[in-house]
Structures are given as C-alpha cells and as structure tokens.
Amino acid sequence: MSGLSAPETEGCRNLLGLLDNDDIMALCDTITNRLVQPADRQDAIRAILVYSQNVEELLRRKKVHREVIFKYLATQGVIVPPATEKHNLIQHAKDYWQKQSHLKLKETPEPVKTEDIRLFQQQEKEDKKAEKVDFRRLGEEFCQWFFELLNSQNPFLGPPQDEWGPQHFWHDVKLRFYYKTSEQNVIDYFGAEIVSLRLLSLVKEEYLFLSPNLDSHGLKCASSPHGLVMVGVAGTVHRGNTCLGIFEQIFGLIRCPFVENTWKIKFINLRIIGEGSLAPGTSMKPAITFEPSDLEAFYNVISLCSTNEVQLNVRQTLDSGTGDQALCSGDEALLNKREVNFYPTL
C-alpha cells in the first residue's frame, strides 16, 4: 500500500501532471519493477502513487526534476527563491502537504469512495485468477529485469540504466548468501536496505557480472498455496573477460496487493561456487537440478522460522567453516535434506 497521505497523494498527482509522457512512463517502470503495464498516462500516475513507499522517495527520483517541484509550489502559492536546491524544495512540498493534512483533520471525515471499493473488488478478482498466472513467463520476465538492472550497476558497463535500491524488496526481505571459493561460508542478511546494499556490492565493488541461463535447464518456477512465487535460476559468474564460476539463486516473490501484476522480493538464496571449487569434470553450463516440489517444500521450511530464530551471528558462521548452518534449530534435519536438493555438487 502507498505510504503517501491523502494530501501528499493529491499533491503528487498534480505535480506528476507537470511531467511529460516519456518521464511518466519511465518513472512508472522504475517504481513498479517494470511488472506493471499501464494502459495510459493516468494509469501510470496511479501506479506510481500507489507503489511509492513515501513521498520523499518519489520526489527524489531523477525523473522528478527540480524545476517541476518549483513550478508546482508556485502554482500552490508557495513562494521560494528560484535557486533553491532540490532537497529544500522537497522539504517545502512536504511542509505544505502537512499543513493541508492538519486542515483535513478539522473537516468532517469523507465517506468511503467508490474508487476505493473498486480497488478491493479488483483485488478479489486477481486472487481468483492467481492460479491462471503463467509462472514460467513471470520467472523469465523477472530474471531478465533483475539481472539487467543489477549488472548495469557494474562501473565497467557505464552509467546504470535504472535506479537500484530497497524499493524493489519487501521491508523484511531475507538474503542467504553462500559462497565457496578458497573457503566456504554462509551469511544471512535482513531488511531491504541491507539486502539491496549487499547485492549491489557484488557488482559495484567486486565487479562481478551474473549471467543467468534462462533455458529449460537453468530456470524453474513454482508457487506456494500462500501466494508466494518461487523462481530458481542458474548462471555463470564473470569479472571482465574471465569466468569465475557458477551460481544458483532462489527468489521468493509476493504480489503487491494494490497494483496489478506487480511483485516484490520477499527472500533470496544465493549460492556462488568458484571454478576452482567445482567437482572434476563438471560442465560450466549451469542448470537448476531441483524440482518445483522442492521449491514448495523449501518455502514450507523457511515459513516456520521467525526472524529471531533465523538470524545467525556472523562471527559464529565464519568460525564454523562449514557453510551449512540450518535456518532454525527446530528444522535442522529437514533443511539439511533440502539443501542437498537445492545445492547439489556441481
């Protein structure tokens, strides 16, 4: 659900109306992970408003130019110096909408709007059609979007094509990162900000390039009864012209309930194996070996673990040297069994 108040929503709608169509469509693609296909300009603006987590995140977008915010404030009678920097203009807009919010509190509460009712009715229809979703196609489109965006943050490839950040994840997202090179370790990360920064560091600071194999052997998808879609993908890891090894990755995606065909990342399991750690005779063509039933069972295991149970002490993990910590104590045997299925000797 949008994190914008009613005055902020109305104000941003009027402000976005000052952008041209190309900027509106590009902004909609960025905020909705390109998983929303707006029918027209107004549909795109509606998706932008619903999917934005807060007003500051929206106004800081590159497509929301400083001049547009200045022009909007002028139309509202908020006079500021023409040379005012963008972050100060954003604060002026937030202060103005906050005043509007205080005025609203003094008025009689408005009845529920027909548009709001239609939103919930539409969601019911989407829930009923969930079983008809082509999960294979969803997985392909998601992987194309995710790896193009992540790899574009590599400094060797020039300026990033789009903005990377925590907006692509649910706030309580979990990342389990397993790597096996000269040593092997497994570390868990929690929260949208930390997870997005850790993934970003792989390409921006370590200069890696993840190349997914999206054929029938490298990509598998499944869905849980709870509405979570799981995408398993395999690929190769590169730095410059050198292939360093292979990776396997499992994504858990949950639909955003108020924006049609929009998904955000709930959890990620990433396993990277260096070429020197591969078993003799192993093919460098990566392939996912587990079945959709394994994905479903994996979801059932991790859904039993609370955040407190799952969170590992990083020092203990490094000291163990095994890289095979269980997600939570109550399910050690089952999880270890599943890890054999998910991460076979390659």
XYZ file of C-alpha atoms in Angstrom:
346
model
C 0.000 0.000 0.000
C 1.188 3.539 -0.758
C 2.925 5.342 2.085
C 1.540 8.707 0.973
C -1.088 10.598 2.969
C -4.197 11.914 1.233
C -2.792 15.476 0.789
C 0.540 14.040 -0.394
C -1.234 11.772 -2.880
C -3.288 14.633 -4.292
C -0.293 16.962 -4.361
C 1.950 14.423 -6.084
C -0.783 13.676 -8.609
C -0.889 17.359 -9.560
C 2.912 17.561 -9.544
C 3.293 14.482 -11.764
C 0.830 16.081 -14.146
C 3.576 18.573 -15.000
C 5.875 15.799 -16.347
C 5.834 14.752 -19.988
C 4.605 11.316 -21.032
C 8.071 9.782 -21.510
C 9.148 10.728 -17.987
C 5.877 9.422 -16.524
C 6.224 6.043 -18.242
C 9.921 5.731 -17.320
C 9.128 6.615 -13.693
C 6.348 4.006 -13.611
C 8.751 1.345 -14.957
C 11.352 2.141 -12.284
C 8.984 2.223 -9.311
C 7.000 -0.887 -10.306
C 9.970 -3.005 -11.410
C 8.552 -2.954 -14.967
C 5.956 -5.509 -13.930
C 3.051 -3.087 -14.420
C 1.897 -2.270 -17.921
C -0.137 0.973 -17.636
C -2.926 1.446 -20.134
C -2.392 5.208 -20.370
C -0.799 8.199 -18.667
C -3.344 8.364 -15.823
C -2.968 4.647 -15.165
C 0.806 5.122 -14.916
C 0.416 8.026 -12.461
C -1.977 5.929 -10.357
C 0.570 3.075 -10.205
C 3.374 5.485 -9.257
C 1.345 6.885 -6.362
C 0.189 3.514 -5.063
C 3.580 1.824 -5.273
C 5.717 4.653 -3.805
C 6.745 3.865 -0.225
C 6.876 7.531 0.847
C 6.732 10.992 -0.658
C 10.447 11.736 -0.273
C 11.419 8.557 -2.134
C 9.147 9.617 -5.002
C 10.311 13.223 -5.226
C 13.986 12.243 -5.140
C 13.627 10.249 -8.348
C 15.743 11.557 -11.223
C 12.722 11.960 -13.471
C 11.090 14.337 -10.948
C 13.159 17.362 -11.890
C 13.884 20.275 -9.562
C 12.138 22.663 -11.951
C 8.928 20.609 -11.800
C 8.778 20.775 -7.978
C 9.488 24.523 -8.103
C 6.711 25.065 -10.659
C 4.232 23.029 -8.594
C 4.974 25.036 -5.430
C 4.477 28.264 -7.361
C 1.028 27.132 -8.531
C 0.107 26.450 -4.895
C 1.203 29.884 -3.751
C 4.347 28.599 -2.000
C 6.981 31.159 -2.980
C 10.632 30.088 -2.703
C 13.836 31.532 -4.254
C 14.391 30.256 -7.837
C 17.872 28.954 -6.931
C 16.566 26.715 -4.122
C 18.146 23.243 -4.277
C 16.002 20.182 -4.920
C 16.209 18.717 -1.393
C 14.990 22.036 0.043
C 12.150 22.163 -2.485
C 11.134 18.664 -1.403
C 11.005 19.826 2.219
C 8.850 22.839 1.261
C 6.437 20.498 -0.529
C 6.292 18.128 2.466
C 5.639 21.055 4.843
C 2.872 22.343 2.586
C 1.151 18.949 2.434
C 1.489 18.517 6.181
C -0.401 21.785 6.679
C -3.074 20.528 4.295
C -3.295 17.329 6.349
C -3.885 19.299 9.560
C -6.687 21.213 7.860
C -8.270 17.930 6.753
C -8.401 16.695 10.344
C -10.704 19.593 11.217
C -13.160 18.676 8.485
C -15.891 16.031 8.538
C -14.480 12.624 7.557
C -15.260 11.751 3.974
C -17.254 8.589 3.177
C -15.535 5.663 1.518
C -15.065 6.450 -2.164
C -16.397 4.212 -4.902
C -12.868 4.067 -6.336
C -11.571 2.514 -3.096
C -14.297 -0.132 -3.197
C -13.377 -0.952 -6.778
C -9.757 -1.443 -5.727
C -10.713 -4.158 -3.247
C -13.120 -5.747 -5.718
C -10.355 -5.817 -8.316
C -8.014 -7.472 -5.812
C -10.585 -10.209 -5.179
C -10.742 -10.861 -8.905
C -6.955 -11.018 -9.096
C -6.846 -13.523 -6.244
C -9.308 -15.755 -8.076
C -7.201 -15.587 -11.238
C -3.940 -16.321 -9.402
C -3.985 -19.985 -10.414
C -4.043 -18.927 -14.086
C -0.766 -16.990 -13.846
C 1.918 -18.227 -16.255
C 4.648 -18.619 -13.638
C 7.262 -19.669 -16.188
C 6.779 -16.450 -18.127
C 6.700 -14.442 -14.895
C 10.017 -16.034 -13.862
C 11.632 -15.258 -17.218
C 10.495 -11.626 -17.217
C 11.543 -11.163 -13.597
C 15.027 -12.629 -14.161
C 15.570 -10.533 -17.288
C 14.617 -7.388 -15.370
C 16.543 -8.261 -12.167
C 19.873 -9.246 -13.718
C 19.840 -6.427 -16.292
C 19.266 -3.898 -13.516
C 21.808 -5.423 -11.114
C 24.531 -5.896 -13.736
C 24.037 -2.348 -15.017
C 25.402 -1.100 -11.667
C 28.842 -2.526 -12.607
C 31.135 0.514 -13.189
C 32.788 -1.219 -16.145
C 29.485 -1.137 -18.075
C 28.969 2.633 -17.924
C 26.156 4.575 -16.208
C 23.408 2.435 -14.560
C 20.280 2.041 -16.702
C 17.916 2.452 -13.753
C 17.938 3.145 -10.035
C 18.815 0.212 -7.753
C 17.634 0.288 -4.148
C 15.479 -1.114 -1.344
C 12.257 -0.168 -3.160
C 12.444 -3.462 -5.065
C 12.199 -5.542 -1.857
C 9.696 -6.089 0.951
C 10.933 -4.346 4.104
C 11.565 -7.678 5.909
C 13.341 -9.391 2.993
C 15.926 -12.068 3.844
C 19.074 -12.914 1.883
C 21.043 -16.115 2.486
C 24.399 -15.815 0.707
C 26.526 -18.976 0.364
C 29.842 -18.870 -1.429
C 32.538 -21.479 -1.986
C 35.886 -20.373 -3.388
C 39.115 -20.914 -1.446
C 36.819 -21.182 1.587
C 33.097 -21.591 2.073
C 30.766 -19.523 4.194
C 27.091 -18.740 4.576
C 25.823 -15.409 5.892
C 22.257 -14.160 6.332
C 21.192 -10.552 5.771
C 17.863 -8.992 6.827
C 15.960 -5.894 5.748
C 15.505 -4.153 2.393
C 18.337 -1.652 2.889
C 20.976 -4.228 3.937
C 19.979 -6.808 1.325
C 19.965 -4.276 -1.523
C 23.397 -2.936 -0.476
C 24.933 -6.430 -0.221
C 23.746 -7.399 -3.694
C 24.862 -4.044 -5.074
C 28.368 -4.537 -3.666
C 28.773 -7.751 -5.697
C 28.699 -5.822 -8.980
C 29.689 -2.291 -7.951
C 32.619 -3.077 -5.641
C 33.585 -6.649 -6.569
C 32.945 -6.003 -10.310
C 31.054 -9.275 -10.814
C 28.670 -9.917 -13.706
C 25.930 -12.541 -13.188
C 24.788 -14.164 -16.421
C 21.579 -16.221 -15.931
C 20.790 -19.310 -18.001
C 17.106 -18.879 -18.839
C 16.603 -22.026 -20.901
C 14.607 -25.022 -19.655
C 17.556 -26.316 -17.587
C 18.545 -23.035 -15.976
C 15.170 -21.701 -14.824
C 12.383 -23.322 -12.786
C 9.350 -21.718 -11.156
C 6.692 -22.779 -8.665
C 4.050 -21.211 -6.447
C 3.026 -21.876 -2.854
C -0.569 -22.057 -1.582
C 0.127 -18.784 0.240
C 0.519 -16.800 -2.991
C 4.317 -16.701 -2.971
C 6.025 -17.390 -6.313
C 9.444 -19.040 -6.199
C 11.911 -18.640 -9.042
C 15.070 -20.757 -9.252
C 17.753 -19.700 -11.737
C 21.308 -20.842 -12.509
C 24.058 -18.952 -14.292
C 27.729 -18.111 -14.628
C 29.755 -15.507 -12.732
C 32.212 -13.277 -14.615
C 34.679 -10.489 -13.947
C 35.685 -8.775 -17.171
C 36.539 -11.480 -19.710
C 37.127 -14.140 -17.047
C 34.523 -16.726 -15.993
C 34.967 -17.179 -12.251
C 32.415 -19.918 -11.599
C 28.681 -20.572 -11.423
C 25.749 -19.516 -9.283
C 22.319 -20.778 -8.255
C 19.706 -18.408 -6.918
C 16.212 -18.807 -5.491
C 13.856 -15.816 -5.319
C 10.616 -15.610 -3.363
C 8.204 -13.080 -4.894
C 4.966 -11.752 -3.381
C 2.409 -9.765 -5.334
C 1.813 -6.162 -4.305
C -1.895 -6.307 -3.319
C -2.891 -2.880 -4.671
C -1.065 -2.737 -8.005
C -1.974 -5.217 -10.734
C 0.796 -7.585 -11.940
C 3.383 -6.097 -9.572
C 5.718 -8.220 -7.440
C 8.401 -7.508 -4.848
C 11.191 -9.734 -3.499
C 10.475 -11.460 -0.161
C 13.571 -13.666 0.146
C 16.686 -14.643 -1.809
C 19.011 -17.640 -1.514
C 22.217 -17.074 -3.500
C 24.957 -19.698 -3.902
C 28.203 -18.912 -5.756
C 30.794 -21.612 -6.430
C 34.221 -20.691 -7.776
C 35.569 -22.569 -10.773
C 38.398 -23.992 -8.671
C 35.865 -25.462 -6.214
C 33.845 -27.348 -8.847
C 33.961 -31.115 -8.891
C 36.279 -32.566 -11.593
C 34.550 -32.972 -14.931
C 31.723 -30.560 -14.054
C 30.193 -28.762 -17.028
C 30.329 -24.973 -16.912
C 26.835 -24.772 -18.359
C 24.737 -24.023 -15.259
C 21.497 -25.893 -14.672
C 18.873 -25.947 -11.918
C 18.591 -29.554 -10.684
C 15.794 -29.283 -8.139
C 12.111 -29.724 -8.915
C 9.126 -27.393 -8.266
C 8.134 -29.686 -5.401
C 11.497 -28.922 -3.770
C 10.795 -25.210 -4.035
C 7.432 -25.670 -2.359
C 8.965 -27.726 0.451
C 11.692 -25.119 0.867
C 9.062 -22.423 1.346
C 7.304 -24.545 3.959
C 10.579 -24.821 5.901
C 11.534 -21.149 5.890
C 7.985 -20.046 6.707
C 8.329 -21.862 10.059
C 11.316 -19.759 11.096
C 10.797 -16.414 12.804
C 13.256 -13.579 12.291
C 14.839 -14.149 15.713
C 15.318 -17.849 15.019
C 16.714 -17.341 11.547
C 19.213 -14.583 12.272
C 22.728 -16.004 12.532
C 25.608 -14.482 14.375
C 28.008 -13.654 11.553
C 31.070 -14.368 13.686
C 29.798 -17.831 14.606
C 29.077 -18.576 10.978
C 32.559 -17.619 9.855
C 34.170 -19.562 12.694
C 32.230 -22.718 11.858
C 33.875 -23.066 8.439
C 31.129 -25.378 7.224
C 28.765 -23.039 5.398
C 25.889 -25.384 6.138
C 24.080 -23.722 9.064
C 20.419 -24.622 9.445
C 17.866 -21.858 9.174
C 16.363 -22.626 12.558
C 17.031 -25.266 15.180
C 13.629 -26.962 15.021
C 14.046 -27.883 11.366
C 17.736 -28.778 11.060
C 17.263 -32.267 9.650
C 14.646 -31.236 7.107
C 16.564 -28.192 5.982
C 19.831 -30.083 5.598
C 17.984 -32.605 3.471
C 16.582 -29.816 1.334
C 19.952 -28.136 0.938
C 21.159 -31.306 -0.745
C 18.389 -30.896 -3.302
C 18.884 -27.174 -3.825
C 22.639 -27.121 -3.889
C 23.959 -30.389 -5.350
C 27.631 -30.933 -6.052
C 28.169 -29.196 -9.363
